[in-house]
Coordinates of C-alpha atoms in Angstrom, one line a residue:
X167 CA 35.8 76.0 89.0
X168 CA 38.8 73.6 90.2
X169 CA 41.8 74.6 88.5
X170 CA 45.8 73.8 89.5
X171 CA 48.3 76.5 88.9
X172 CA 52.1 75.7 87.9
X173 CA 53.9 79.3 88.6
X174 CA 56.7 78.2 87.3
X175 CA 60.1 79.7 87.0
X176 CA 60.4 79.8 83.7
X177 CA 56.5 79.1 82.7
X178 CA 53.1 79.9 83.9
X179 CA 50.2 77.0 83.2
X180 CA 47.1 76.5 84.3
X181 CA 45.0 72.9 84.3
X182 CA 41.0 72.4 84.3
X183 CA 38.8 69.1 85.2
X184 CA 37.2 69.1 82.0
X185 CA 34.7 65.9 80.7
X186 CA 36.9 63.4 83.0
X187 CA 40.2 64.7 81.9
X188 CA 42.8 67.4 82.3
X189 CA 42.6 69.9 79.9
X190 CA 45.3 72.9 80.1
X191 CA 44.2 75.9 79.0
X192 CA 46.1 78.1 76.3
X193 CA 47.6 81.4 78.1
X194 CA 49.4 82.6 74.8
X195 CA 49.0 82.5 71.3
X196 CA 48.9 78.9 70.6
X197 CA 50.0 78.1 73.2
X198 CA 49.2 76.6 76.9
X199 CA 52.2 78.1 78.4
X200 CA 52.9 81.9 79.7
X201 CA 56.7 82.9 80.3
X202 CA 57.8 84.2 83.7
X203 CA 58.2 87.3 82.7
X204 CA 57.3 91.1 83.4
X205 CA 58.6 94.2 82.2
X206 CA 57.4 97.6 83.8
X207 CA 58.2 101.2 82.3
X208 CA 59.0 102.1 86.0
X209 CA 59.2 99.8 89.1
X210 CA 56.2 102.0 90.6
X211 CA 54.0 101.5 87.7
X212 CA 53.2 98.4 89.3
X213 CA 51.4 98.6 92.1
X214 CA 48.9 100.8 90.1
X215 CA 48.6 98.0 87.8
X216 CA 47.6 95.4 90.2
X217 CA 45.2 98.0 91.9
X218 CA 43.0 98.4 88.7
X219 CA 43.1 94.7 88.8
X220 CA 41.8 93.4 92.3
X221 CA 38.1 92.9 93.2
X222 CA 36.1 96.2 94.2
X223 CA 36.2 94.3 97.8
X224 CA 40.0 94.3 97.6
X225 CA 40.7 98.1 96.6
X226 CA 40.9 99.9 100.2
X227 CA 43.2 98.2 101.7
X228 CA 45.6 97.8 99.0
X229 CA 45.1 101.6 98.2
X230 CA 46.2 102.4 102.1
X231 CA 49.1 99.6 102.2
X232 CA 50.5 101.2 99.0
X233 CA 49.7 104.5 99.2
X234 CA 53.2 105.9 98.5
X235 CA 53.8 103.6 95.3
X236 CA 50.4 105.0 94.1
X237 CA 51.0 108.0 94.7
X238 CA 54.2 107.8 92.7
X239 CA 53.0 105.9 90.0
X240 CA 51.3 109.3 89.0
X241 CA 54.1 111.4 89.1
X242 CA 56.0 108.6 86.8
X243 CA 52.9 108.4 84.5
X244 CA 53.0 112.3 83.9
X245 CA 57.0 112.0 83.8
X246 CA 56.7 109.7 80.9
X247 CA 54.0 111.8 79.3
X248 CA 51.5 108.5 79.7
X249 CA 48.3 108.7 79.3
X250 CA 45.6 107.8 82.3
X251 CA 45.0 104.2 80.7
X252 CA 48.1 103.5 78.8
X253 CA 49.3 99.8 79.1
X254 CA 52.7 100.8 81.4
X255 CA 53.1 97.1 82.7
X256 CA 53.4 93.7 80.5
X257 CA 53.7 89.9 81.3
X258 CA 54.6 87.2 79.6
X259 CA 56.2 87.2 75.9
X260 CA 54.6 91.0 75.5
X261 CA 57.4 91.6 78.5
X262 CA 60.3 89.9 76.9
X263 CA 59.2 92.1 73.8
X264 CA 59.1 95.5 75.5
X265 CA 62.3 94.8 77.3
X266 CA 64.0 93.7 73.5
X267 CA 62.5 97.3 72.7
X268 CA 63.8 99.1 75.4
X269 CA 66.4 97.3 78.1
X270 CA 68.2 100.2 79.8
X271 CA 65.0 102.4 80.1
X272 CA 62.7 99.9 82.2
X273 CA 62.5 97.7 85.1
X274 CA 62.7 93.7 83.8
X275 CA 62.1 90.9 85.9
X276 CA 62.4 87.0 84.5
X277 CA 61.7 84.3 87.1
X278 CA 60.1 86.1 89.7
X279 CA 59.8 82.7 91.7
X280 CA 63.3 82.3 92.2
X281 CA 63.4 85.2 94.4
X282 CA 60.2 84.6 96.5
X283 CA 62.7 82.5 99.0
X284 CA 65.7 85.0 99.3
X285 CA 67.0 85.5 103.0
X286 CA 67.1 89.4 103.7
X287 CA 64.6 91.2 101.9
X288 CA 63.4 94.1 103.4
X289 CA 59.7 94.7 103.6
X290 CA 59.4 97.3 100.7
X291 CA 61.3 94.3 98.9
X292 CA 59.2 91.6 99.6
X293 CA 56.2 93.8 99.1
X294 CA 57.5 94.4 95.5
X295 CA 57.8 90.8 94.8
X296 CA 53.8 90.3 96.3
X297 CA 53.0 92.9 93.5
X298 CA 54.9 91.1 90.8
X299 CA 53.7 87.8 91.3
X300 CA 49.9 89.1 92.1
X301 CA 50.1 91.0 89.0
X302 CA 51.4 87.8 87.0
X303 CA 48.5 85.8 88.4
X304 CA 45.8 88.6 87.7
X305 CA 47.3 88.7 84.3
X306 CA 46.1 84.5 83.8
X307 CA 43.2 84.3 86.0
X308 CA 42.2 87.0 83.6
X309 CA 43.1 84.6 80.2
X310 CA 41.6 81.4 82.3
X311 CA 38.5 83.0 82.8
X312 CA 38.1 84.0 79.5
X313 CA 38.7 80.4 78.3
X314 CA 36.2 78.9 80.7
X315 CA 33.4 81.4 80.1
X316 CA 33.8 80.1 76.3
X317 CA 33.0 76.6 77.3
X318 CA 30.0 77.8 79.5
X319 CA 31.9 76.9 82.6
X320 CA 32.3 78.6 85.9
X321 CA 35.2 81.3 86.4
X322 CA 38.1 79.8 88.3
X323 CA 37.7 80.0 91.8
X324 CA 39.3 77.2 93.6
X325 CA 43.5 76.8 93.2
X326 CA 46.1 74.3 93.8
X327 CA 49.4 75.9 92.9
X328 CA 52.4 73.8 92.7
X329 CA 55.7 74.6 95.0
X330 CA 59.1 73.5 94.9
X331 CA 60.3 71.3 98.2
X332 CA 63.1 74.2 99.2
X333 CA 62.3 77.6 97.7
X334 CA 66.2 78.5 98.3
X335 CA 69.4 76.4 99.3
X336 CA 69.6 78.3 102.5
X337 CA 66.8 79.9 104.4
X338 CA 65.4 77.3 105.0
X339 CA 61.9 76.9 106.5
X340 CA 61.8 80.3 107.3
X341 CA 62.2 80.4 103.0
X342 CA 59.6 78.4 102.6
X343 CA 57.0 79.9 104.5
X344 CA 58.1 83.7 103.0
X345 CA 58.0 82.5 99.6
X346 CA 54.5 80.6 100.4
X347 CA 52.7 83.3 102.3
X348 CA 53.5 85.5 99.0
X349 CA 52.3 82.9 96.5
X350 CA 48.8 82.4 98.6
X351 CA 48.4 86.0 99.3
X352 CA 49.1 87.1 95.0
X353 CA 46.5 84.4 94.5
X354 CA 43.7 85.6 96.7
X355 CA 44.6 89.3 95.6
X356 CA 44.2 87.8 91.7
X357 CA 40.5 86.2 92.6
X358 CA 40.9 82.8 94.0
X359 CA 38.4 82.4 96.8
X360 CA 40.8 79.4 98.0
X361 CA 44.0 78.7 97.6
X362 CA 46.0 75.5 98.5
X363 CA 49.8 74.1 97.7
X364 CA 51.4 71.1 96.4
X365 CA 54.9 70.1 95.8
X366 CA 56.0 70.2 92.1
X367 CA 57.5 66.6 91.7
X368 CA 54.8 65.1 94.0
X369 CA 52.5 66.6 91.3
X370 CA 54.2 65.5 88.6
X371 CA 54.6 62.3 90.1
X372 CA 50.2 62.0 90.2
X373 CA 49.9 62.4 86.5
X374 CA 52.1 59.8 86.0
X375 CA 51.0 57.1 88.2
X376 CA 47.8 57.3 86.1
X377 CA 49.4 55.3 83.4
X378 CA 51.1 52.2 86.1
X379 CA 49.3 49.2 86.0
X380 CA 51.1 47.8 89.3
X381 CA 52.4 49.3 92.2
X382 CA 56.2 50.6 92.1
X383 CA 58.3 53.2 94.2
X384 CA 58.9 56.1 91.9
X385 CA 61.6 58.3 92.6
X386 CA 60.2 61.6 90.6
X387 CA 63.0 64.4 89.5
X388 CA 61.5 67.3 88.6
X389 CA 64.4 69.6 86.8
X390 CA 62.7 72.7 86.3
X391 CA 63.6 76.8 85.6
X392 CA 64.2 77.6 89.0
X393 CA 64.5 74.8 91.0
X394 CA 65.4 70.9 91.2
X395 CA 62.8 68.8 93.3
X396 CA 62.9 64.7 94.1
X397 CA 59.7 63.2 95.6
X398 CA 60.2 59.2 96.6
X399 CA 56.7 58.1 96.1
X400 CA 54.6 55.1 96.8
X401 CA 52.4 55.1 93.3
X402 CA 50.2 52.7 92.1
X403 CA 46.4 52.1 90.6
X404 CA 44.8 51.1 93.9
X405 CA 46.5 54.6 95.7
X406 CA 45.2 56.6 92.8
X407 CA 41.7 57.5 94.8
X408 CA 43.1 58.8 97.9
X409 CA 42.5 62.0 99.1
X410 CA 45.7 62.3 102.0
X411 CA 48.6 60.6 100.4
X412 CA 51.0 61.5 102.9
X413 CA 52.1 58.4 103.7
X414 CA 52.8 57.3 100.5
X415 CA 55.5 60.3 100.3
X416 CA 58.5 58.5 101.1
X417 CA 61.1 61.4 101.1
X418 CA 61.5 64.7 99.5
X419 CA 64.6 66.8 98.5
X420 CA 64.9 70.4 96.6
X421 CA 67.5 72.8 96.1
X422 CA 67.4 76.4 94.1
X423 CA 68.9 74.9 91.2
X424 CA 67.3 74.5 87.3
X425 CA 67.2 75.6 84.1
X426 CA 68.4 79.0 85.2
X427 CA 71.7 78.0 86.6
X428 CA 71.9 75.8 83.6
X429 CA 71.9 79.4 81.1
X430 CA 74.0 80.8 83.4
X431 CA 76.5 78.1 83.9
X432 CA 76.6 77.9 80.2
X433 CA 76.9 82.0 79.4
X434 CA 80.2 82.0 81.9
X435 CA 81.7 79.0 79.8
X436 CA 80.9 79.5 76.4
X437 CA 79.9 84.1 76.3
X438 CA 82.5 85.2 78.7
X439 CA 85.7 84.4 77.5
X440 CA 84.8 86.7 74.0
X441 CA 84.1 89.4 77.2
X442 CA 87.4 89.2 78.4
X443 CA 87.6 86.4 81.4
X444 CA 89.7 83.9 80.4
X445 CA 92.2 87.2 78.7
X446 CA 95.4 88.4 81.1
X447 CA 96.5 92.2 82.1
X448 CA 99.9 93.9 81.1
X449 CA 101.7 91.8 84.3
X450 CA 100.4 88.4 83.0
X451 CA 98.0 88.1 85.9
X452 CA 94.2 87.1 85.0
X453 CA 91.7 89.4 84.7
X454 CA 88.9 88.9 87.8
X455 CA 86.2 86.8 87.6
X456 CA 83.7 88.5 90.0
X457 CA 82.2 91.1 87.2
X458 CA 81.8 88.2 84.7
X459 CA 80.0 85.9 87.3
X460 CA 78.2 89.2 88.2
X461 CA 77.0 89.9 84.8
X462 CA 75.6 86.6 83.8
X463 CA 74.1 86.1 87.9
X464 CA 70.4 87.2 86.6
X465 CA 69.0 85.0 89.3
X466 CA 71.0 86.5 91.9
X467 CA 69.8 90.3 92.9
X468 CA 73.0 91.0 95.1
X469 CA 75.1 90.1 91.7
X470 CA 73.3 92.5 89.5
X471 CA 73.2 95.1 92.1
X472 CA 77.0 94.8 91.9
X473 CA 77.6 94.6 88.6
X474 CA 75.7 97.4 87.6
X475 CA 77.1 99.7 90.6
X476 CA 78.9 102.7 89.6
X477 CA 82.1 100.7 91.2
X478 CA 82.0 97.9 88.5
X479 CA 81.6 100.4 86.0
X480 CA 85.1 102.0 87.1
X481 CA 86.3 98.8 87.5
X482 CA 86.2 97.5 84.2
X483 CA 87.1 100.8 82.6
X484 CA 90.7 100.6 85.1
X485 CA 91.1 96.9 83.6
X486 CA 90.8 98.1 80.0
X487 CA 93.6 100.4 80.3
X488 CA 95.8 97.5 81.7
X489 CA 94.6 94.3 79.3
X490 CA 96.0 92.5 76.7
X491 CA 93.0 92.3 74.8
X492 CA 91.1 95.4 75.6
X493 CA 88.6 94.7 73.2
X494 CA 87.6 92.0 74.9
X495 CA 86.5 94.0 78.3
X496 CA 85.1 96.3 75.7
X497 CA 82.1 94.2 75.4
X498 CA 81.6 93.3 79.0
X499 CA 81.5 97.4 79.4
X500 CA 79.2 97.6 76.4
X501 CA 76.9 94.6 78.3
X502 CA 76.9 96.8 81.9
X503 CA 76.3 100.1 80.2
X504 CA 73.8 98.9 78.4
X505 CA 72.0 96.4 80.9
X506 CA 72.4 93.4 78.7
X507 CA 72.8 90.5 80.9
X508 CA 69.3 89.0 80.2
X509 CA 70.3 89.3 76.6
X510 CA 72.8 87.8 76.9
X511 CA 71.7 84.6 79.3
X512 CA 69.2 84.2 76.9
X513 CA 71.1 83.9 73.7
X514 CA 73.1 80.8 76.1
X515 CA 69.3 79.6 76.8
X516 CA 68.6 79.2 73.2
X517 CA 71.9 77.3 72.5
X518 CA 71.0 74.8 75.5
X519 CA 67.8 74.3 73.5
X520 CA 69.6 74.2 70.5
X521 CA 71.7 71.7 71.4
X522 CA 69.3 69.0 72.6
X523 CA 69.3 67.7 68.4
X524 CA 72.8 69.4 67.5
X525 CA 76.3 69.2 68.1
X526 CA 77.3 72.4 68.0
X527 CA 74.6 75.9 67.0
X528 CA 75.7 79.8 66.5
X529 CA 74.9 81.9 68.9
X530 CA 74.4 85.9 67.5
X531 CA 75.0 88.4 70.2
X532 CA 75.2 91.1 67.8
X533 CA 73.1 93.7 69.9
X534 CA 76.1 93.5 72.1
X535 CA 78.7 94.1 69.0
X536 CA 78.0 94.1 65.1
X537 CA 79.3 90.5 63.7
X538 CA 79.7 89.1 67.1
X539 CA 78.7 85.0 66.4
X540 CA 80.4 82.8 69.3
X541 CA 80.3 78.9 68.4
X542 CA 79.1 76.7 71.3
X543 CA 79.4 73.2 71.3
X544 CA 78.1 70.0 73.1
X545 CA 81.3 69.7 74.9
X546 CA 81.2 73.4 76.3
X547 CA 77.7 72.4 77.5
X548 CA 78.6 69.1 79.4
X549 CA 81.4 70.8 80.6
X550 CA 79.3 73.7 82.0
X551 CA 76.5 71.7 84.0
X552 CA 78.6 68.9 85.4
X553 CA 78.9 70.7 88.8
X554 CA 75.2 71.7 88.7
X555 CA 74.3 67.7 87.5
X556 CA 76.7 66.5 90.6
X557 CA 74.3 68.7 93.2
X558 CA 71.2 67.3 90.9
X559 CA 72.4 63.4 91.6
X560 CA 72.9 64.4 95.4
X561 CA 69.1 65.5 95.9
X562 CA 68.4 62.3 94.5
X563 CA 70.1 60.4 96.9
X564 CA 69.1 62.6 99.6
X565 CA 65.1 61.9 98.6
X566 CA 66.1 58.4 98.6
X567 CA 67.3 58.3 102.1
X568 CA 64.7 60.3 104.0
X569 CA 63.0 57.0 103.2
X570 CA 63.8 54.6 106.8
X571 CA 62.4 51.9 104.7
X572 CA 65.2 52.5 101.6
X573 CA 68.4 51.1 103.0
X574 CA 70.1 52.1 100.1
X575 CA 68.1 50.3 97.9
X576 CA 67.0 51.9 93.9
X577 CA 63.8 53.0 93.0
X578 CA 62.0 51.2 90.8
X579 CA 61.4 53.8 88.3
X580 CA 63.7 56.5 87.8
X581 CA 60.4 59.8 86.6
X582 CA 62.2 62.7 85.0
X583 CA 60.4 65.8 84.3
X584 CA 60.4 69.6 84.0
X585 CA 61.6 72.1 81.1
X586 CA 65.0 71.8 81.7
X587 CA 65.2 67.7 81.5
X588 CA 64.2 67.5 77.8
X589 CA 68.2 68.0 77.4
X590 CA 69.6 64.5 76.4
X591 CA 73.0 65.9 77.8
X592 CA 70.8 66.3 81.5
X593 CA 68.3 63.1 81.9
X594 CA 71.5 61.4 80.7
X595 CA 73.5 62.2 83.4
X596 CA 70.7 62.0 86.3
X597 CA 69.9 58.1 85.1
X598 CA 73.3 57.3 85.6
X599 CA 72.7 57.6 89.6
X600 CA 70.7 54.4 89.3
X601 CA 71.7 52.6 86.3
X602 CA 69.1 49.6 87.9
X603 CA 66.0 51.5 87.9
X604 CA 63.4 52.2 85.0
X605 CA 64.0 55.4 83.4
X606 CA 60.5 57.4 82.3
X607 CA 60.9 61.0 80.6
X608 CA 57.7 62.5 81.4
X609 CA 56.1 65.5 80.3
X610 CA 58.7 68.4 80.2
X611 CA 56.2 70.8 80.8
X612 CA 52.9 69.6 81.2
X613 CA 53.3 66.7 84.0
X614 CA 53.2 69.1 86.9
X615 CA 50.0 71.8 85.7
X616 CA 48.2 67.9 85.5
X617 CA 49.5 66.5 88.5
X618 CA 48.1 70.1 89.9
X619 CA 44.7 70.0 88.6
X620 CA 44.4 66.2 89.4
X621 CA 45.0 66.3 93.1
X622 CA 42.7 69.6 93.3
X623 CA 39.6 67.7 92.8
X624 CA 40.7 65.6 95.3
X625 CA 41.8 67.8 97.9
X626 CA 38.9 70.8 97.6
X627 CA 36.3 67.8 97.8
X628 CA 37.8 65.8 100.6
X629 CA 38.3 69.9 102.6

């Protein structure tokens, strides 16, 4: 069976060919998305799951390239006085809930795809990352399956999975390549016999140009978890059949920037001043940002490093002996001794959601201190993205003028999609860039999983 894969930052979905349509299949209780999410009782625990997942074919030489983690994951299991086949490992929502349960005991990871790209990881690192993202994949190939079988169809053997144009700001092609050699290699290790790759807003741009009824150049923006991708596009009902569309790709742009920097950007404005960093020390001088950008940074591993290094930890205790408002740096040492900083970019999350039909919402961060309820308003949130928004109307017009044939001309139709878009505060904002144009608000989540599945039965037929 056909099937086309979003990994997704902040979402996994999947996308079947079924009786002439696309059909995403459900990968959680009612519903067809997954989050991004795993949460293991130790780090090593890992590599043990995704061994009793692979194919019998599969099991020697993953058994010989992690020997050492195997071999660890034993002593760990007998540590934690686990038993042989206890569940140690958990993706998706049952990650988020086992990481609610117990944050400072485990190892958490949320958006595993905004990693994949990082400059500098060692090999033990980028070996850990093949593990987490082989282990997410085993984990829905596993659900897939299940739903296919039901409806007498063949297991899913055949995969498009979506990428983002740039993996990371800097890196690169070399990025690229990293992050995509570890995406194709978690999917054959999960059970895909072959594996292929699409950009995201070129996919999402597909399932919309099934509903024009004349040619137009689409300029598709495709605001997701993780990253922001444009795609200038030559779509229309006569192109629709194609199998190579390369031509018709007019220009690409992408940056690591989404939804994620979004939560963040939001935590720093609206959380961080009740921790302390807008507060002043005994000489009147401002308390240092660093740990505050550090503690809300949970896309960045260098930030969390730092902020949970024993030197942060004497940091903060040195500033509450010389604040104003100790209380305040009270909390920020509460959130590092604790490990709450995807607590806490959560709760900021939720009030972005929140505030897509409200002008204001509550925000309780009372696992951080009893009665702590911080107000966050509309204005905080506009406030917070515009810088993020400005690189977001950039990529734009950098998509616009890879194109030699654009001379600065608009699109016709303005296509915005991806999680993070639904935000009237954000597709505001990017349709301002080209007032002129048509603007479409697609599919916040579904558009690229279709887009996917669509162009697989084009691409595994015509290869």
């Amino acid at each position: 069976m056909i099937v086309g894969f979003d990994y997704g930052s902040a979402n996994c979905s999947v996308g079947a060919w079924i009786n002439e349509r696309v059909e995403l299949l459900p990968l959680g209780l009612n519903s067809n998305y997954l989050p991004s999410t795993l949460y293991a009782m130790d780090r090593e625990l890992i590599a043990e799951a995704v061994y009793q997942g692979l194919p019998e074919s599969q099991k020697a030489e993953y058994s010989h390239l992690r020997s050492s983690q195997l071999m660890r994951a034993k002593q760990i299991r007998h540590e934690l006085d686990l038993l042989p086949n206890e569940q140690a490992v958990f993706v998706g929502q049952a990650a988020i809930d086992a990481y609610l349960d117990m944050p400072e005991e485990g190892f958490y990871v949320r958006s595993p795809k905004s990693f994949l790209g990082a400059t500098g990881l060692r090999a033990d690192q980028v070996a850990l990352f093949e593990d987490i993202v082989t282990l997410m994949m085993q984990h829905v190939k596993t659900i897939v399956d299940k739903q296919l079988q039901a409806k007498s169809l063949a297991c899913a053997s055949h995969v498009i999975v979506g990428r983002p144009v740039n993996f990371q700001g800097i890196g690169g092609e070399q990025s690229n390549q990293q992050a995509q050699a570890i995406l194709s290699l978690a999917a054959k290790r999960a059970g895909f016999t072959a594996v292929g790759f699409l950009f995201e807003p070129l996919a999402a741009g597909m399932d919309f140009e099934a509903t024009l009824t004349q040619a137009a150049k689409v300029l598709v923006v495709d605001v997701g978890g993780g990253t922001t991708d444009c795609s200038l596009v030559n779509m229309g009902p006569e192109l629709m059949g194609k199998s190579q569309r390369d031509t018709d790709c007019l220009g690409h742009s992408g940056q690591r920037i989404g939804g994620n920097d979004l939560d963040i950007a939001l935590a720093m404005e609206a959380f961080m001043p009740s921790f302390g960093s807008k507060s002043y020390m005994k000489d009147d001088k401002s308390v240092p940002l660093s740990p505050f950008w550090n503690a809300v940074a949970v896309n960045d591993i260098s930030a969390q490093r730092d902020f949970y290094h024993l030197s942060t930890k004497k940091l903060i205790e040195e500033l509450i002996k010389d604040a104003q408002q100790p209380e305040l740096l009270g909390r920020l040492q509460t959130m590092q001794k604790n490990q709450m900083s995807f607590q806490v970019v959560r709760q900021a999350e939720l009030a972005k959601v929140a505030l897509s039909d409200v002008p204001s919402c509550q925000s309780q961060l009372e696992f951080v201190e009893k009665g702590l309820c911080i107000e966050v308003d509309l204005a905080q949130f506009e406030q917070a993205i515009t810088p993020s928004l400005e690189k977001v109307s950039t990529l734009m017009q950098q998509a616009m003028a890879t194109d030699v044939n654009s001379h600065d001309a608009q699109p016709d139709i303005v296509y915005i999609t991806g999680g993070t878009a639904r935000s009237p505060a954000i597709y505001q904002q990017i349709a301002k860039v080209y007032p002129q144009a048509k603007v479409v608000v697609g599919d916040h989540f579904g558009s690229v999983t279709a887009g996917l599945t669509r162009w697989a039965q084009y691409y595994f037929k015509a290869n």
